[in-house]
């Protein structure tokens, strides 16, 4: 992976974490155990510290950055969806930030809360635990159900399993010229969208 020190500060990646080879880590970045960092994610610890606690995932094209002397933190089992931007904020334990959402400086996403896809969480906003925040700017809409929190937990476990799958089997290869007979499917943990779980 592109991994850079700055002023002698070198990123740290726990051996049980998976960081995709196209993700970029710069300076004061700490990636904890069982974390997943997806393709083209950028964790820039060139001003403030970037911390992923155990079991957190930061998916493809996410950006984490902050002002000097400011930590940007995803706590244990935090789940950061594709394309999200975190800047100088804290995402508490088992919380979810949806795809393409932005969470600004000194905002705090409470434990087991959700930030909806494409939401903008303004600087300094505090989202209470077990809450849904959505909108531009984000507002707290309601308390989350046990079903929703369980669904999020299942998704996070799937990403923790993906870290192991990637460490064990992900390799760069040349593409095939055509689809082979009996083409296999990847053997991922089955997980469904929240809307699909509600239909069953």
XYZ file of N, CA, C and O in Angstrom:
800
model
N 0.856 -1.187 0.000
C 0.000 0.000 0.000
C 0.887 1.230 0.000
O 1.982 1.196 0.570
N 0.446 2.349 -0.565
C 1.199 3.593 -0.414
C 1.130 4.053 1.048
O 0.057 4.356 1.561
N 2.258 4.026 1.712
C 2.333 4.320 3.139
C 3.508 5.269 3.342
O 4.633 4.961 2.939
N 3.249 6.428 3.951
C 4.257 7.478 4.017
C 4.442 7.954 5.456
O 3.452 8.147 6.179
N 5.694 8.178 5.838
C 5.970 8.874 7.085
C 6.071 10.363 6.794
O 6.371 10.776 5.672
N 5.813 11.163 7.819
C 6.036 12.596 7.721
C 6.624 13.053 9.046
O 6.117 12.671 10.115
N 7.724 13.788 8.983
C 8.437 14.241 10.176
C 8.761 13.080 11.101
O 8.724 13.195 12.323
N 9.047 11.927 10.489
C 9.440 10.743 11.246
C 8.304 9.961 11.866
O 8.537 8.960 12.541
N 7.047 10.375 11.660
C 5.889 9.665 12.209
C 5.383 8.690 11.151
O 5.020 9.093 10.047
N 5.390 7.397 11.515
C 5.087 6.316 10.581
C 3.725 5.713 10.915
O 3.426 5.463 12.090
N 2.862 5.442 9.922
C 1.592 4.765 10.198
C 1.804 3.412 10.871
O 2.842 2.762 10.689
N 0.803 2.993 11.639
C 0.821 1.708 12.344
C -0.384 0.903 11.867
O -1.514 1.402 11.893
N -0.150 -0.342 11.444
C -1.235 -1.232 11.013
C -1.079 -2.550 11.756
O -0.060 -3.230 11.623
N -2.080 -2.909 12.552
C -2.047 -4.191 13.253
C -1.993 -5.329 12.231
O -2.661 -5.261 11.190
N -1.229 -6.380 12.509
C -1.116 -7.484 11.544
C -2.433 -8.186 11.218
O -2.561 -8.804 10.159
N -3.429 -8.083 12.089
C -4.719 -8.726 11.810
C -5.661 -7.824 11.020
O -6.768 -8.238 10.672
N -5.241 -6.595 10.729
C -6.046 -5.684 9.914
C -5.731 -5.899 8.441
O -4.657 -6.391 8.084
N -6.685 -5.502 7.590
C -6.438 -5.535 6.147
C -6.574 -4.122 5.604
O -7.614 -3.466 5.782
N -5.527 -3.650 4.923
C -5.541 -2.360 4.237
C -5.292 -2.632 2.759
O -4.267 -3.215 2.385
N -6.232 -2.248 1.905
C -6.102 -2.524 0.473
C -4.859 -1.831 -0.091
O -4.505 -0.727 0.329
N -4.190 -2.484 -1.070
C -2.961 -1.904 -1.633
C -3.119 -0.527 -2.262
O -2.128 0.185 -2.418
N -4.336 -0.117 -2.614
C -4.512 1.222 -3.201
C -4.900 2.276 -2.168
O -5.008 3.456 -2.505
N -5.144 1.871 -0.915
C -5.418 2.850 0.142
C -4.123 3.596 0.463
O -3.024 3.054 0.308
N -4.249 4.842 0.907
C -3.080 5.669 1.221
C -3.105 6.020 2.709
O -4.102 6.544 3.213
N -1.999 5.715 3.383
C -1.833 6.060 4.796
C -0.666 7.030 4.909
O 0.426 6.761 4.397
N -0.900 8.162 5.596
C 0.130 9.184 5.722
C 0.300 9.566 7.187
O -0.655 10.007 7.839
N 1.503 9.391 7.715
C 1.885 9.935 9.005
C 1.226 9.284 10.200
O 1.301 8.071 10.399
N 0.547 10.082 11.026
C 0.043 9.635 12.327
C -1.297 8.917 12.174
O -2.360 9.448 12.501
N -1.212 7.709 11.650
C -2.381 6.856 11.414
C -2.190 5.586 12.217
O -1.126 4.966 12.165
N -3.234 5.175 12.941
C -3.187 3.944 13.734
C -4.389 3.102 13.344
O -5.543 3.497 13.571
N -4.121 1.940 12.747
C -5.168 1.005 12.321
C -5.112 -0.198 13.251
O -4.111 -0.920 13.291
N -6.184 -0.406 14.006
C -6.203 -1.426 15.042
C -6.532 -2.817 14.539
O -6.710 -3.047 13.331
N -6.641 -3.764 15.465
C -6.896 -5.160 15.112
C -8.207 -5.351 14.365
O -9.199 -4.684 14.642
N -8.208 -6.256 13.395
C -9.393 -6.725 12.671
C -10.087 -5.614 11.889
O -11.254 -5.740 11.532
N -9.380 -4.515 11.634
C -9.960 -3.437 10.831
C -9.889 -3.769 9.349
O -9.086 -4.597 8.922
N -10.740 -3.101 8.581
C -10.729 -3.186 7.120
C -10.662 -1.765 6.576
O -11.468 -0.904 6.963
N -9.705 -1.530 5.665
C -9.589 -0.246 4.968
C -9.655 -0.544 3.473
O -8.823 -1.279 2.941
N -10.662 -0.005 2.792
C -10.968 -0.391 1.423
C -10.156 0.319 0.355
O -9.366 1.226 0.632
N -10.368 -0.087 -0.901
C -9.647 0.488 -2.031
C -9.805 2.007 -2.107
O -10.896 2.550 -1.916
N -8.682 2.684 -2.363
C -8.644 4.138 -2.586
C -9.099 4.971 -1.403
O -9.379 6.161 -1.553
N -9.167 4.376 -0.213
C -9.386 5.179 0.989
C -8.127 5.998 1.253
O -7.014 5.580 0.917
N -8.305 7.168 1.868
C -7.164 8.041 2.180
C -7.248 8.435 3.651
O -8.197 9.105 4.063
N -6.264 7.999 4.429
C -6.180 8.323 5.848
C -4.959 9.215 6.030
O -3.817 8.745 6.002
N -5.202 10.523 6.172
C -4.134 11.524 6.169
C -3.846 12.023 7.574
O -4.514 12.921 8.082
N -2.836 11.443 8.173
C -2.391 11.889 9.486
C -1.256 12.878 9.388
O -0.275 12.770 10.139
N -1.359 13.836 8.493
C -0.304 14.838 8.314
C -0.563 16.105 9.118
O 0.297 16.978 9.211
N -1.755 16.239 9.700
C -2.063 17.312 10.646
C -2.395 16.671 11.995
O -1.586 16.658 12.885
N -3.606 16.120 12.125
C -4.018 15.450 13.355
C -3.928 13.945 13.222
O -3.708 13.405 12.139
N -4.100 13.261 14.352
C -4.016 11.793 14.396
C -5.298 11.157 13.868
O -6.407 11.620 14.129
N -5.130 10.034 13.147
C -6.233 9.233 12.614
C -6.194 7.888 13.332
O -5.157 7.204 13.311
N -7.312 7.481 13.950
C -7.333 6.241 14.728
C -8.537 5.395 14.343
O -9.680 5.873 14.383
N -8.279 4.133 14.006
C -9.334 3.129 13.837
C -9.180 2.115 14.957
O -8.148 1.430 15.048
N -10.194 2.005 15.805
C -10.158 1.025 16.885
C -10.527 -0.361 16.344
O -10.963 -0.507 15.196
N -10.393 -1.355 17.198
C -10.563 -2.758 16.806
C -11.884 -2.992 16.080
O -12.941 -2.530 16.520
N -11.811 -3.694 14.952
C -13.002 -4.124 14.227
C -13.680 -3.068 13.389
O -14.724 -3.336 12.787
N -13.117 -1.859 13.317
C -13.726 -0.801 12.508
C -13.472 -1.057 11.029
O -12.498 -1.709 10.662
N -14.356 -0.538 10.182
C -14.100 -0.586 8.742
C -14.303 0.788 8.134
O -15.191 1.542 8.518
N -13.427 1.105 7.176
C -13.474 2.349 6.417
C -13.433 1.920 4.954
O -12.415 1.428 4.468
N -14.528 2.080 4.259
C -14.697 1.455 2.952
C -14.097 2.296 1.826
O -13.514 3.349 2.059
N -14.234 1.810 0.603
C -13.570 2.408 -0.549
C -13.910 3.886 -0.726
O -15.032 4.313 -0.536
N -12.879 4.634 -1.084
C -12.854 6.081 -1.384
C -13.201 6.971 -0.195
O -13.434 8.162 -0.372
N -13.204 6.443 1.016
C -13.401 7.291 2.192
C -12.171 8.168 2.416
O -11.052 7.809 2.043
N -12.393 9.321 3.057
C -11.311 10.225 3.439
C -11.420 10.501 4.929
O -12.507 10.818 5.432
N -10.290 10.372 5.641
C -10.202 10.766 7.043
C -9.069 11.782 7.185
O -7.942 11.521 6.767
N -9.384 12.920 7.802
C -8.393 13.995 7.968
C -8.874 14.877 9.111
O -9.992 14.718 9.596
N -8.023 15.774 9.585
C -8.417 16.690 10.643
C -7.442 17.838 10.766
O -6.373 17.830 10.146
N -7.813 18.814 11.588
C -6.938 19.951 11.839
C -5.776 19.546 12.749
O -5.838 18.498 13.413
N -4.715 20.338 12.818
C -3.603 20.034 13.724
C -4.072 19.848 15.170
O -4.990 20.537 15.633
N -3.440 18.901 15.848
C -3.715 18.580 17.254
C -5.138 18.092 17.479
O -5.661 18.145 18.590
N -5.772 17.588 16.447
C -7.153 17.102 16.527
C -7.178 15.655 16.047
O -6.667 15.352 14.974
N -7.756 14.767 16.849
C -7.852 13.364 16.447
C -9.148 13.123 15.675
O -10.199 13.694 16.010
N -9.061 12.293 14.659
C -10.238 11.807 13.937
C -10.313 10.318 14.245
O -9.387 9.571 13.917
N -11.415 9.882 14.880
C -11.446 8.559 15.497
C -12.703 7.797 15.078
O -13.812 8.349 15.085
N -12.508 6.522 14.746
C -13.615 5.580 14.602
C -13.412 4.520 15.675
O -12.423 3.781 15.652
N -14.335 4.480 16.623
C -14.183 3.557 17.741
C -14.523 2.121 17.331
O -14.875 1.845 16.188
N -14.430 1.225 18.298
C -14.579 -0.208 18.068
C -15.866 -0.521 17.299
O -16.946 -0.022 17.627
N -15.704 -1.317 16.247
C -16.813 -1.792 15.406
C -17.546 -0.660 14.672
O -18.661 -0.858 14.190
N -16.919 0.501 14.558
C -17.482 1.566 13.733
C -17.484 1.156 12.269
O -16.623 0.398 11.816
N -18.449 1.668 11.514
C -18.713 1.200 10.152
C -18.881 2.436 9.260
O -19.859 3.172 9.391
N -17.913 2.673 8.364
C -17.899 3.891 7.553
C -18.131 3.504 6.095
O -17.293 2.859 5.466
N -19.274 3.902 5.552
C -19.706 3.480 4.222
C -18.940 4.135 3.094
O -18.254 5.146 3.263
N -19.082 3.568 1.914
C -18.358 3.984 0.706
C -18.428 5.504 0.509
O -19.495 6.106 0.533
N -17.267 6.104 0.302
C -17.203 7.508 -0.085
C -17.432 8.520 1.019
O -17.495 9.715 0.742
N -17.540 8.091 2.265
C -17.775 9.037 3.358
C -16.520 9.856 3.655
O -15.398 9.419 3.383
N -16.723 11.048 4.228
C -15.628 11.929 4.637
C -15.773 12.211 6.124
O -16.833 12.669 6.582
N -14.718 11.928 6.871
C -14.664 12.226 8.310
C -13.562 13.245 8.523
O -12.411 13.004 8.159
N -13.897 14.375 9.144
C -12.892 15.423 9.358
C -12.911 15.875 10.810
O -13.843 16.552 11.239
N -11.917 15.448 11.577
C -11.766 15.912 12.950
C -12.921 15.566 13.861
O -13.249 16.311 14.777
N -13.549 14.420 13.646
C -14.740 14.023 14.388
C -14.494 12.703 15.122
O -13.454 12.066 14.949
N -15.486 12.293 15.911
C -15.425 10.999 16.594
C -16.680 10.212 16.246
O -17.804 10.705 16.411
N -16.474 8.988 15.776
C -17.566 8.049 15.529
C -17.465 7.008 16.639
O -16.491 6.256 16.712
N -18.439 6.989 17.529
C -18.385 6.134 18.713
C -18.638 4.661 18.374
O -19.008 4.309 17.255
N -18.478 3.841 19.377
C -18.537 2.382 19.262
C -19.807 1.920 18.543
O -20.908 2.345 18.865
N -19.611 1.065 17.556
C -20.706 0.365 16.870
C -21.643 1.308 16.113
O -22.780 0.951 15.818
N -21.171 2.513 15.788
C -21.981 3.444 14.997
C -21.710 3.249 13.507
O -20.706 2.636 13.117
N -22.605 3.777 12.673
C -22.512 3.653 11.226
C -22.613 5.031 10.591
O -23.504 5.817 10.938
N -21.706 5.311 9.669
C -21.786 6.516 8.834
C -22.053 6.039 7.412
O -21.276 5.277 6.841
N -23.172 6.466 6.838
C -23.618 5.953 5.551
C -22.812 6.464 4.368
O -21.995 7.384 4.473
N -23.080 5.867 3.232
C -22.353 6.175 2.004
C -22.440 7.663 1.647
O -23.516 8.264 1.707
N -21.273 8.235 1.297
C -21.149 9.628 0.854
C -21.600 10.657 1.889
O -21.837 11.814 1.540
N -21.697 10.259 3.145
C -21.986 11.223 4.207
C -20.713 11.993 4.557
O -19.595 11.525 4.301
N -20.888 13.179 5.146
C -19.774 14.002 5.610
C -20.007 14.310 7.084
O -21.096 14.761 7.463
N -18.983 14.065 7.905
C -19.043 14.372 9.337
C -17.909 15.345 9.642
O -16.740 15.019 9.443
N -18.250 16.528 10.137
C -17.299 17.627 10.262
C -16.660 17.707 11.653
O -16.984 16.945 12.550
N -15.797 18.689 11.806
C -14.946 18.850 12.977
C -15.726 18.945 14.285
O -16.725 19.648 14.372
N -15.211 18.207 15.274
C -15.745 18.176 16.636
C -17.164 17.645 16.719
O -17.811 17.748 17.770
N -17.680 17.081 15.626
C -18.947 16.362 15.704
C -18.694 15.021 16.383
O -17.584 14.485 16.350
N -19.736 14.498 17.006
C -19.641 13.205 17.684
C -20.865 12.381 17.336
O -21.998 12.818 17.573
N -20.614 11.209 16.757
C -21.694 10.283 16.409
C -21.786 9.278 17.545
O -20.863 8.497 17.783
N -22.905 9.288 18.255
C -23.048 8.472 19.458
C -23.009 6.981 19.182
O -23.242 6.517 18.059
N -22.724 6.217 20.219
C -22.637 4.755 20.113
C -23.921 4.186 19.513
O -25.023 4.599 19.877
N -23.757 3.284 18.562
C -24.856 2.564 17.892
C -25.804 3.496 17.138
O -26.948 3.142 16.889
N -25.316 4.670 16.751
C -26.132 5.572 15.938
C -25.839 5.379 14.463
O -24.813 4.806 14.098
N -26.749 5.875 13.614
C -26.570 5.858 12.165
C -26.585 7.293 11.645
O -27.444 8.089 12.036
N -25.665 7.578 10.729
C -25.743 8.774 9.903
C -26.176 8.297 8.524
O -25.518 7.449 7.914
N -27.282 8.806 8.026
C -27.839 8.341 6.755
C -26.904 8.661 5.595
O -26.100 9.604 5.649
N -27.033 7.888 4.531
C -26.272 8.146 3.311
C -26.497 9.577 2.844
O -27.615 10.105 2.919
N -25.423 10.223 2.402
C -25.418 11.579 1.846
C -25.760 12.673 2.854
O -25.949 13.824 2.469
N -25.810 12.354 4.140
C -26.075 13.376 5.153
C -24.848 14.257 5.350
O -23.720 13.852 5.078
N -25.081 15.480 5.857
C -23.998 16.390 6.220
C -24.149 16.719 7.702
O -25.104 17.398 8.100
N -23.199 16.207 8.500
C -23.215 16.449 9.940
C -22.325 17.655 10.211
O -21.105 17.583 10.028
N -22.900 18.791 10.620
C -22.097 20.007 10.763
C -21.139 19.948 11.951
O -21.310 19.137 12.864
N -20.162 20.814 11.921
C -19.166 20.894 12.983
C -19.850 21.060 14.338
O -20.792 21.839 14.490
N -19.368 20.273 15.306
C -19.841 20.390 16.677
C -21.130 19.669 16.999
O -21.527 19.602 18.165
N -21.822 19.089 16.019
C -23.083 18.401 16.296
C -22.829 17.141 17.122
O -21.881 16.400 16.871
N -23.683 16.884 18.098
C -23.616 15.675 18.911
C -24.857 14.832 18.616
O -25.982 15.244 18.923
N -24.650 13.680 18.009
C -25.752 12.762 17.725
C -25.852 11.805 18.906
O -24.879 11.117 19.223
N -26.995 11.743 19.590
C -27.111 10.872 20.764
C -26.969 9.399 20.389
O -27.178 9.012 19.229
N -26.639 8.538 21.366
C -26.582 7.105 21.106
C -27.911 6.572 20.548
O -28.981 7.108 20.839
N -27.795 5.541 19.731
C -28.956 4.806 19.177
C -29.917 5.720 18.413
O -31.141 5.538 18.441
N -29.365 6.702 17.684
C -30.206 7.654 16.952
C -29.901 7.609 15.467
O -28.795 7.251 15.059
N -30.902 8.013 14.668
C -30.725 8.198 13.237
C -30.616 9.683 12.959
O -31.506 10.463 13.324
N -29.512 10.079 12.296
C -29.343 11.466 11.849
C -29.343 11.469 10.330
O -28.664 10.660 9.698
N -30.103 12.386 9.737
C -30.217 12.443 8.278
C -30.466 13.873 7.843
O -30.984 14.684 8.610
N -30.086 14.174 6.590
C -30.415 15.456 5.998
C -29.219 16.356 5.773
O -28.088 16.034 6.102
N -29.524 17.532 5.156
C -28.527 18.547 4.805
C -28.996 19.903 5.334
O -29.792 20.554 4.662
N -28.572 20.348 6.503
C -27.696 19.654 7.447
C -28.450 18.542 8.162
O -29.682 18.527 8.196
N -27.677 17.639 8.772
C -28.291 16.498 9.452
C -29.067 16.958 10.685
O -28.677 17.893 11.378
N -30.173 16.273 10.919
C -30.958 16.449 12.135
C -31.257 15.053 12.689
O -31.376 14.090 11.933
N -31.389 14.968 13.998
C -31.742 13.692 14.614
C -33.211 13.431 14.326
O -34.084 14.247 14.654
N -33.490 12.295 13.678
C -34.856 11.980 13.241
C -35.623 11.132 14.246
O -36.811 11.343 14.462
N -34.934 10.139 14.828
C -35.636 9.223 15.735
C -34.630 8.295 16.387
O -33.455 8.275 16.041
N -35.132 7.494 17.330
C -34.321 6.445 17.941
C -34.334 5.223 17.031
O -35.336 4.944 16.356
N -33.219 4.511 16.997
C -33.125 3.298 16.182
C -33.767 2.114 16.892
O -33.771 2.032 18.125
N -34.282 1.184 16.102
C -34.876 -0.033 16.657
C -33.798 -1.077 16.921
O -32.687 -1.017 16.370
N -34.117 -2.046 17.740
C -33.202 -3.167 17.985
C -32.902 -3.900 16.674
O -31.783 -4.340 16.447
N -33.907 -3.995 15.808
C -33.730 -4.658 14.517
C -32.681 -3.942 13.666
O -31.819 -4.568 13.049
N -32.734 -2.626 13.636
C -31.786 -1.849 12.842
C -30.366 -1.984 13.382
O -29.401 -2.128 12.615
N -30.229 -1.961 14.701
C -28.905 -2.089 15.303
C -28.350 -3.493 15.060
O -27.159 -3.664 14.774
N -29.194 -4.507 15.126
C -28.754 -5.874 14.841
C -28.333 -6.010 13.381
O -27.344 -6.696 13.068
N -29.063 -5.359 12.469
C -28.693 -5.394 11.045
C -27.329 -4.762 10.826
O -26.493 -5.302 10.104
N -27.094 -3.627 11.467
C -25.785 -2.971 11.342
C -24.678 -3.880 11.863
O -23.622 -4.014 11.266
N -24.932 -4.522 13.000
C -23.928 -5.407 13.608
C -23.558 -6.542 12.656
O -22.388 -6.891 12.508
N -24.562 -7.088 11.980
C -24.310 -8.158 11.011
C -23.420 -7.669 9.873
O -22.491 -8.352 9.447
N -23.684 -6.450 9.386
C -22.854 -5.890 8.328
C -21.423 -5.675 8.763
O -20.473 -5.922 8.014
N -21.226 -5.203 9.997
C -19.875 -4.985 10.517
C -19.129 -6.307 10.662
O -17.942 -6.404 10.326
N -19.808 -7.332 11.136
C -19.182 -8.658 11.233
C -18.770 -9.165 9.854
O -17.733 -9.822 9.701
N -19.565 -8.840 8.830
C -19.232 -9.238 7.467
C -17.935 -8.572 7.011
O -17.096 -9.199 6.344
N -17.748 -7.305 7.374
C -16.501 -6.623 7.017
C -15.313 -7.148 7.822
O -14.189 -7.215 7.314
N -15.539 -7.552 9.049
C -14.451 -8.168 9.811
C -14.056 -9.504 9.175
O -12.865 -9.831 9.075
N -15.049 -10.244 8.710
C -14.747 -11.488 7.985
C -14.043 -11.193 6.664
O -13.153 -11.942 6.239
N -14.419 -10.076 6.009
C -13.770 -9.710 4.749
C -12.281 -9.429 4.965
O -11.450 -9.767 4.120
N -11.930 -8.818 6.091
C -10.510 -8.608 6.392
C -9.747 -9.921 6.364
O -8.674 -10.023 5.762
N -10.310 -10.940 6.999
C -9.666 -12.263 7.006
C -9.610 -12.860 5.607
O -8.581 -13.412 5.191
N -10.726 -12.755 4.874
C -10.755 -13.293 3.510
C -9.691 -12.643 2.638
O -9.023 -13.315 1.849
N -9.554 -11.319 2.769
C -8.556 -10.600 1.966
C -7.137 -10.987 2.358
O -6.278 -11.203 1.489
N -6.872 -11.069 3.665
C -5.536 -11.470 4.111
C -5.174 -12.861 3.587
O -4.027 -13.128 3.231
N -6.167 -13.735 3.524
C -5.917 -15.126 3.114
C -5.859 -15.310 1.606
O -5.094 -16.140 1.111
N -6.661 -14.548 0.836
C -6.795 -14.945 -0.572
C -6.760 -13.826 -1.606
O -6.692 -14.117 -2.800
N -6.822 -12.555 -1.210
C -6.852 -11.484 -2.213
C -5.469 -11.335 -2.841
O -4.481 -11.129 -2.137
N -5.394 -11.454 -4.149
C -4.132 -11.341 -4.890
C -4.378 -10.564 -6.173
O -5.429 -10.711 -6.815
N -3.415 -9.783 -6.586
C -3.516 -9.113 -7.881
C -3.273 -10.132 -8.982
O -2.335 -10.928 -8.909
N -4.133 -10.120 -10.003
C -4.041 -11.084 -11.105
C -4.345 -10.374 -12.420
O -4.859 -9.255 -12.435
N -4.048 -11.038 -13.527
C -4.478 -10.568 -14.842
C -5.898 -11.069 -15.088
O -6.246 -12.184 -14.688
N -6.752 -10.275 -15.735
C -8.118 -10.731 -15.984
C -8.150 -11.855 -17.014
O -7.274 -11.966 -17.866
N -9.199 -12.682 -16.922
C -9.439 -13.706 -17.939
C -10.006 -13.039 -19.192
O -10.656 -11.991 -19.122
N -9.821 -13.679 -20.318
C -10.338 -13.142 -21.577
C -11.817 -13.445 -21.774
O -12.505 -12.759 -22.528
N -12.316 -14.480 -21.095
C -13.729 -14.828 -21.211
C -14.175 -15.565 -19.960
O -13.354 -16.036 -19.178
N -15.488 -15.656 -19.790
C -16.049 -16.334 -18.623
C -15.835 -17.834 -18.770
O -16.181 -18.428 -19.799
N -15.247 -18.439 -17.737
C -14.994 -19.876 -17.785
C -16.267 -20.673 -17.463
O -17.175 -20.160 -16.809
N -16.334 -21.913 -17.926
C -17.470 -22.790 -17.634
C -17.510 -23.065 -16.132
O -16.474 -23.283 -15.503
N -18.721 -23.064 -15.565
C -18.862 -23.358 -14.139
C -18.217 -22.317 -13.242
O -17.728 -22.646 -12.161
N -18.226 -21.075 -13.681
C -17.567 -20.001 -12.925
C -18.048 -19.985 -11.476
O -19.249 -19.932 -11.195
N -17.120 -20.007 -10.501
C -17.530 -19.988 -9.092
C -17.978 -18.596 -8.661
O -17.699 -17.604 -9.335
N -18.671 -18.542 -7.545
C -19.016 -17.278 -6.907
C -18.171 -17.116 -5.649
O -17.766 -18.103 -5.044
N -17.923 -15.857 -5.250
C -17.190 -15.641 -4.005
C -18.032 -16.152 -2.839
O -19.265 -16.123 -2.887
N -17.371 -16.633 -1.809
C -18.051 -17.280 -0.686
C -18.156 -16.336 0.507
O -17.703 -16.635 1.599
N -18.768 -15.187 0.295
C -18.900 -14.216 1.377
C -19.997 -14.633 2.349
O -20.877 -15.423 2.018
N -19.924 -14.058 3.537
C -20.977 -14.259 4.525
C -22.264 -13.660 3.984
O -22.260 -12.517 3.525
N -23.382 -14.392 4.007
C -24.614 -13.810 3.470
C -25.112 -12.662 4.344
O -25.254 -12.803 5.553
N -25.314 -11.509 3.741
C -25.875 -10.354 4.437
C -26.810 -9.654 3.457
O -26.536 -9.610 2.254
N -27.937 -9.135 3.971
C -28.929 -8.498 3.104
C -29.088 -7.041 3.466
O -28.774 -6.622 4.581
N -29.601 -6.265 2.539
C -29.903 -4.865 2.824
C -30.996 -4.784 3.888
O -31.763 -5.735 4.092
N -31.077 -3.641 4.563
C -32.097 -3.464 5.594
C -33.493 -3.592 5.002
O -34.374 -4.216 5.593
N -33.701 -3.057 3.807
C -35.027 -3.142 3.182
C -35.387 -4.596 2.866
O -36.535 -5.010 2.998
N -34.373 -5.390 2.464
C -34.648 -6.817 2.196
C -35.017 -7.562 3.472
O -35.884 -8.443 3.451
N -34.403 -7.229 4.587
C -34.753 -7.912 5.858
C -36.173 -7.580 6.276
O -36.852 -8.409 6.873
N -36.636 -6.393 5.922
C -37.986 -6.002 6.307
C -39.052 -6.671 5.436
O -40.207 -6.779 5.840
N -38.660 -7.120 4.245
C -39.609 -7.813 3.365
C -39.839 -9.260 3.797
O -40.828 -9.853 3.423
N -38.888 -9.814 4.552
C -39.006 -11.242 4.898
C -39.795 -11.460 6.178
O -40.191 -10.564 6.846
